[in-house]
PDB file of C-alpha atoms in Angstrom:
ATOM      1  CA  UNK M  49      -0.201   2.373 -25.056  1.00  0.00           C
ATOM      2  CA  UNK M  50      -3.065   4.197 -23.385  1.00  0.00           C
ATOM      3  CA  UNK M  51      -1.431   6.343 -20.697  1.00  0.00           C
ATOM      4  CA  UNK M  52      -4.448   6.120 -18.381  1.00  0.00           C
ATOM      5  CA  UNK M  53      -3.853   2.397 -17.786  1.00  0.00           C
ATOM      6  CA  UNK M  54      -1.384   3.403 -15.071  1.00  0.00           C
ATOM      7  CA  UNK M  55      -4.323   4.449 -12.923  1.00  0.00           C
ATOM      8  CA  UNK M  56      -5.705   0.888 -12.607  1.00  0.00           C
ATOM      9  CA  UNK M  57      -2.948  -0.161 -10.176  1.00  0.00           C
ATOM     10  CA  UNK M  58      -3.536   3.123  -8.326  1.00  0.00           C
ATOM     11  CA  UNK M  59      -7.235   2.279  -7.993  1.00  0.00           C
ATOM     12  CA  UNK M  60      -6.326  -1.218  -6.816  1.00  0.00           C
ATOM     13  CA  UNK M  61      -4.180   0.281  -4.063  1.00  0.00           C
ATOM     14  CA  UNK M  62      -6.947   2.694  -3.090  1.00  0.00           C
ATOM     15  CA  UNK M  63      -9.233  -0.336  -2.774  1.00  0.00           C
ATOM     16  CA  UNK M  64      -6.681  -1.929  -0.433  1.00  0.00           C
ATOM     17  CA  UNK M  65      -6.721   1.177   1.754  1.00  0.00           C
ATOM     18  CA  UNK M  66     -10.496   0.958   2.084  1.00  0.00           C
ATOM     19  CA  UNK M  67     -10.268  -2.767   2.856  1.00  0.00           C
ATOM     20  CA  UNK M  68      -7.844  -1.986   5.690  1.00  0.00           C
ATOM     21  CA  UNK M  69     -10.133   0.794   6.956  1.00  0.00           C
ATOM     22  CA  UNK M  70     -13.025  -1.671   7.092  1.00  0.00           C
ATOM     23  CA  UNK M  71     -10.852  -4.174   8.975  1.00  0.00           C
ATOM     24  CA  UNK M  72      -9.813  -1.505  11.463  1.00  0.00           C
ATOM     25  CA  UNK M  73     -13.417  -0.482  12.041  1.00  0.00           C
ATOM     26  CA  UNK M  74     -14.474  -4.081  12.544  1.00  0.00           C
ATOM     27  CA  UNK M  75     -11.670  -4.879  14.970  1.00  0.00           C
ATOM     28  CA  UNK M  76     -12.274  -1.726  16.964  1.00  0.00           C
ATOM     29  CA  UNK M  77     -16.020  -2.369  17.079  1.00  0.00           C
ATOM     30  CA  UNK M  78     -15.558  -5.944  18.281  1.00  0.00           C
ATOM     31  CA  UNK M  79     -12.889  -4.912  20.806  1.00  0.00           C
ATOM     32  CA  UNK M  80     -15.352  -2.491  22.382  1.00  0.00           C
ATOM     33  CA  UNK M  81     -18.262  -4.921  22.119  1.00  0.00           C
ATOM     34  CA  UNK M  82     -16.273  -7.736  23.782  1.00  0.00           C
ATOM     35  CA  UNK M  83     -15.075  -5.463  26.589  1.00  0.00           C
ATOM     36  CA  UNK M  84     -11.434  -5.675  25.501  1.00  0.00           C
ATOM     37  CA  UNK M  85     -11.412  -1.900  24.993  1.00  0.00           C
ATOM     38  CA  UNK M  86     -13.357   1.219  25.803  1.00  0.00           C
ATOM     39  CA  UNK M  87     -14.187   3.815  23.156  1.00  0.00           C
ATOM     40  CA  UNK M  88     -11.980   6.348  24.924  1.00  0.00           C
ATOM     41  CA  UNK M  89      -8.910   4.189  24.375  1.00  0.00           C
ATOM     42  CA  UNK M  90      -8.914   5.126  20.695  1.00  0.00           C
ATOM     43  CA  UNK M  91      -8.101   8.767  21.421  1.00  0.00           C
ATOM     44  CA  UNK M  92      -4.419   7.920  21.818  1.00  0.00           C
ATOM     45  CA  UNK M  93      -2.800   5.149  19.834  1.00  0.00           C
ATOM     46  CA  UNK M  94      -0.679   4.014  22.785  1.00  0.00           C
ATOM     47  CA  UNK M  95      -3.804   2.824  24.618  1.00  0.00           C
ATOM     48  CA  UNK M  96      -5.323   0.990  21.647  1.00  0.00           C
ATOM     49  CA  UNK M  97      -5.662  -2.773  22.151  1.00  0.00           C
ATOM     50  CA  UNK M  98      -3.321  -5.044  20.196  1.00  0.00           C
ATOM     51  CA  UNK M  99      -6.199  -6.551  18.216  1.00  0.00           C
ATOM     52  CA  UNK M 100      -6.783  -3.314  16.324  1.00  0.00           C
ATOM     53  CA  UNK M 101      -3.372  -1.670  16.698  1.00  0.00           C
ATOM     54  CA  UNK M 102      -1.826  -3.852  13.977  1.00  0.00           C
ATOM     55  CA  UNK M 103      -4.535  -2.731  11.563  1.00  0.00           C
ATOM     56  CA  UNK M 104      -4.031   0.917  12.491  1.00  0.00           C
ATOM     57  CA  UNK M 105      -0.286   0.496  11.948  1.00  0.00           C
ATOM     58  CA  UNK M 106      -0.888  -1.158   8.583  1.00  0.00           C
ATOM     59  CA  UNK M 107      -3.057   1.740   7.550  1.00  0.00           C
ATOM     60  CA  UNK M 108      -0.173   4.094   8.323  1.00  0.00           C
ATOM     61  CA  UNK M 109       2.042   1.879   6.127  1.00  0.00           C
ATOM     62  CA  UNK M 110      -0.340   2.437   3.217  1.00  0.00           C
ATOM     63  CA  UNK M 111       0.511   6.150   3.247  1.00  0.00           C
ATOM     64  CA  UNK M 112       4.305   5.907   3.494  1.00  0.00           C
ATOM     65  CA  UNK M 113       6.036   4.171   0.567  1.00  0.00           C
ATOM     66  CA  UNK M 114       2.894   4.368  -1.602  1.00  0.00           C
ATOM     67  CA  UNK M 115       3.232   8.166  -1.714  1.00  0.00           C
ATOM     68  CA  UNK M 116       6.220   7.582  -4.006  1.00  0.00           C
ATOM     69  CA  UNK M 117       4.085   5.157  -6.031  1.00  0.00           C
ATOM     70  CA  UNK M 118       1.316   7.713  -6.553  1.00  0.00           C
ATOM     71  CA  UNK M 119       3.829  10.384  -7.509  1.00  0.00           C
ATOM     72  CA  UNK M 120       5.485   8.036  -9.978  1.00  0.00           C
ATOM     73  CA  UNK M 121       2.192   7.045 -11.600  1.00  0.00           C
ATOM     74  CA  UNK M 122       1.170  10.670 -12.059  1.00  0.00           C
ATOM     75  CA  UNK M 123       4.550  11.654 -13.494  1.00  0.00           C
ATOM     76  CA  UNK M 124       4.560   8.669 -15.850  1.00  0.00           C
ATOM     77  CA  UNK M 125       1.132   9.677 -17.084  1.00  0.00           C
ATOM     78  CA  UNK M 126       2.067  13.337 -17.585  1.00  0.00           C
ATOM     79  CA  UNK M 127       5.289  12.529 -19.447  1.00  0.00           C
ATOM     80  CA  UNK M 128       3.809   9.731 -21.601  1.00  0.00           C
ATOM     81  CA  UNK M 129       6.080   7.277 -19.851  1.00  0.00           C
ATOM     82  CA  UNK M 130       3.529   4.517 -19.361  1.00  0.00           C
ATOM     83  CA  UNK M 131       4.455   1.325 -21.184  1.00  0.00           C
ATOM     84  CA  UNK M 132       4.150  -2.399 -20.534  1.00  0.00           C
ATOM     85  CA  UNK M 133       7.200  -2.415 -18.267  1.00  0.00           C
ATOM     86  CA  UNK M 134       6.066   0.478 -16.068  1.00  0.00           C
ATOM     87  CA  UNK M 135       2.555  -0.933 -15.918  1.00  0.00           C
ATOM     88  CA  UNK M 136       3.890  -4.353 -14.886  1.00  0.00           C
ATOM     89  CA  UNK M 137       6.104  -2.778 -12.219  1.00  0.00           C
ATOM     90  CA  UNK M 138       3.135  -0.798 -10.901  1.00  0.00           C
ATOM     91  CA  UNK M 139       1.006  -3.949 -10.644  1.00  0.00           C
ATOM     92  CA  UNK M 140       3.822  -5.875  -8.963  1.00  0.00           C
ATOM     93  CA  UNK M 141       4.219  -3.065  -6.430  1.00  0.00           C
ATOM     94  CA  UNK M 142       0.492  -3.142  -5.645  1.00  0.00           C
ATOM     95  CA  UNK M 143       0.559  -6.928  -5.290  1.00  0.00           C
ATOM     96  CA  UNK M 144       3.410  -6.625  -2.784  1.00  0.00           C
ATOM     97  CA  UNK M 145       1.306  -4.100  -0.821  1.00  0.00           C
ATOM     98  CA  UNK M 146      -1.657  -6.519  -0.757  1.00  0.00           C
ATOM     99  CA  UNK M 147       0.608  -9.346   0.404  1.00  0.00           C
ATOM    100  CA  UNK M 148       2.256  -7.109   3.010  1.00  0.00           C
ATOM    101  CA  UNK M 149      -1.162  -6.067   4.359  1.00  0.00           C
ATOM    102  CA  UNK M 150      -2.425  -9.649   4.401  1.00  0.00           C
ATOM    103  CA  UNK M 151       0.615 -10.829   6.389  1.00  0.00           C
ATOM    104  CA  UNK M 152       0.436  -7.832   8.721  1.00  0.00           C
ATOM    105  CA  UNK M 153      -3.261  -8.390   9.464  1.00  0.00           C
ATOM    106  CA  UNK M 154      -3.083 -12.167   9.872  1.00  0.00           C
ATOM    107  CA  UNK M 155       0.055 -13.915  11.112  1.00  0.00           C
ATOM    108  CA  UNK M 156       2.168 -10.731  11.318  1.00  0.00           C
ATOM    109  CA  UNK M 157       5.161 -12.881  10.400  1.00  0.00           C
ATOM    110  CA  UNK M 158       7.923 -10.279  10.449  1.00  0.00           C
ATOM    111  CA  UNK M 159      10.159 -12.174   8.027  1.00  0.00           C
ATOM    112  CA  UNK M 160       7.424 -12.422   5.387  1.00  0.00           C
ATOM    113  CA  UNK M 161       6.273  -8.882   6.029  1.00  0.00           C
ATOM    114  CA  UNK M 162       9.740  -7.372   5.713  1.00  0.00           C
ATOM    115  CA  UNK M 163      10.496  -9.386   2.567  1.00  0.00           C
ATOM    116  CA  UNK M 164       7.297  -8.214   0.908  1.00  0.00           C
ATOM    117  CA  UNK M 165       8.038  -4.627   1.906  1.00  0.00           C
ATOM    118  CA  UNK M 166      11.581  -4.900   0.555  1.00  0.00           C
ATOM    119  CA  UNK M 167      10.369  -6.475  -2.710  1.00  0.00           C
ATOM    120  CA  UNK M 168       7.890  -3.632  -3.196  1.00  0.00           C
ATOM    121  CA  UNK M 169      10.539  -1.020  -2.404  1.00  0.00           C
ATOM    122  CA  UNK M 170      12.935  -2.555  -4.947  1.00  0.00           C
ATOM    123  CA  UNK M 171      10.252  -2.755  -7.636  1.00  0.00           C
ATOM    124  CA  UNK M 172       9.325   0.860  -7.003  1.00  0.00           C
ATOM    125  CA  UNK M 173      12.990   1.922  -7.145  1.00  0.00           C
ATOM    126  CA  UNK M 174      13.373   0.138 -10.489  1.00  0.00           C
ATOM    127  CA  UNK M 175      10.335   1.980 -11.803  1.00  0.00           C
ATOM    128  CA  UNK M 176      11.827   5.310 -10.672  1.00  0.00           C
ATOM    129  CA  UNK M 177      15.113   4.433 -12.377  1.00  0.00           C
ATOM    130  CA  UNK M 178      13.204   3.658 -15.563  1.00  0.00           C
ATOM    131  CA  UNK M 179      11.426   7.013 -15.244  1.00  0.00           C
ATOM    132  CA  UNK M 180      14.773   8.822 -14.912  1.00  0.00           C
ATOM    133  CA  UNK M 181      16.043   7.048 -18.027  1.00  0.00           C
ATOM    134  CA  UNK M 182      12.812   7.992 -19.794  1.00  0.00           C
ATOM    135  CA  UNK M 183      13.357  11.647 -18.912  1.00  0.00           C
ATOM    136  CA  UNK M 184      16.907  11.455 -20.205  1.00  0.00           C
ATOM    137  CA  UNK M 185      15.621  10.004 -23.479  1.00  0.00           C
ATOM    138  CA  UNK M 186      17.600   6.780 -23.022  1.00  0.00           C
ATOM    139  CA  UNK M 187      14.553   4.495 -23.069  1.00  0.00           C
TER     140      UNK M 187
END
């Protein structure tokens, strides 16, 4: 298998980050335009209006657990560990991040959001376990 295929899920997650940035910019712009917020409120997160705070929080989420995802993808590539299983796990992880972001930025249903986060964390843990087995020469 071509080892560079692991970077397609990475690029898909990077696209999600930019989508969230655009959403945050839009919500902040419209909050100021509608009078809900003043530009100065964005200096400190605690004074940011709720309409854009959820997006800002989601953006922070995109740089927490995904750091482990990026590290895993790079290490899989370097060690020739990319195969159909690792690629599928990477795509599933990214899909859980898209779903998590969608829930967070729309209904913010905590039950759905936490389940999607947990599913992504489990998938990522399985991928790390596979990587460890790969390093040991077991798989």
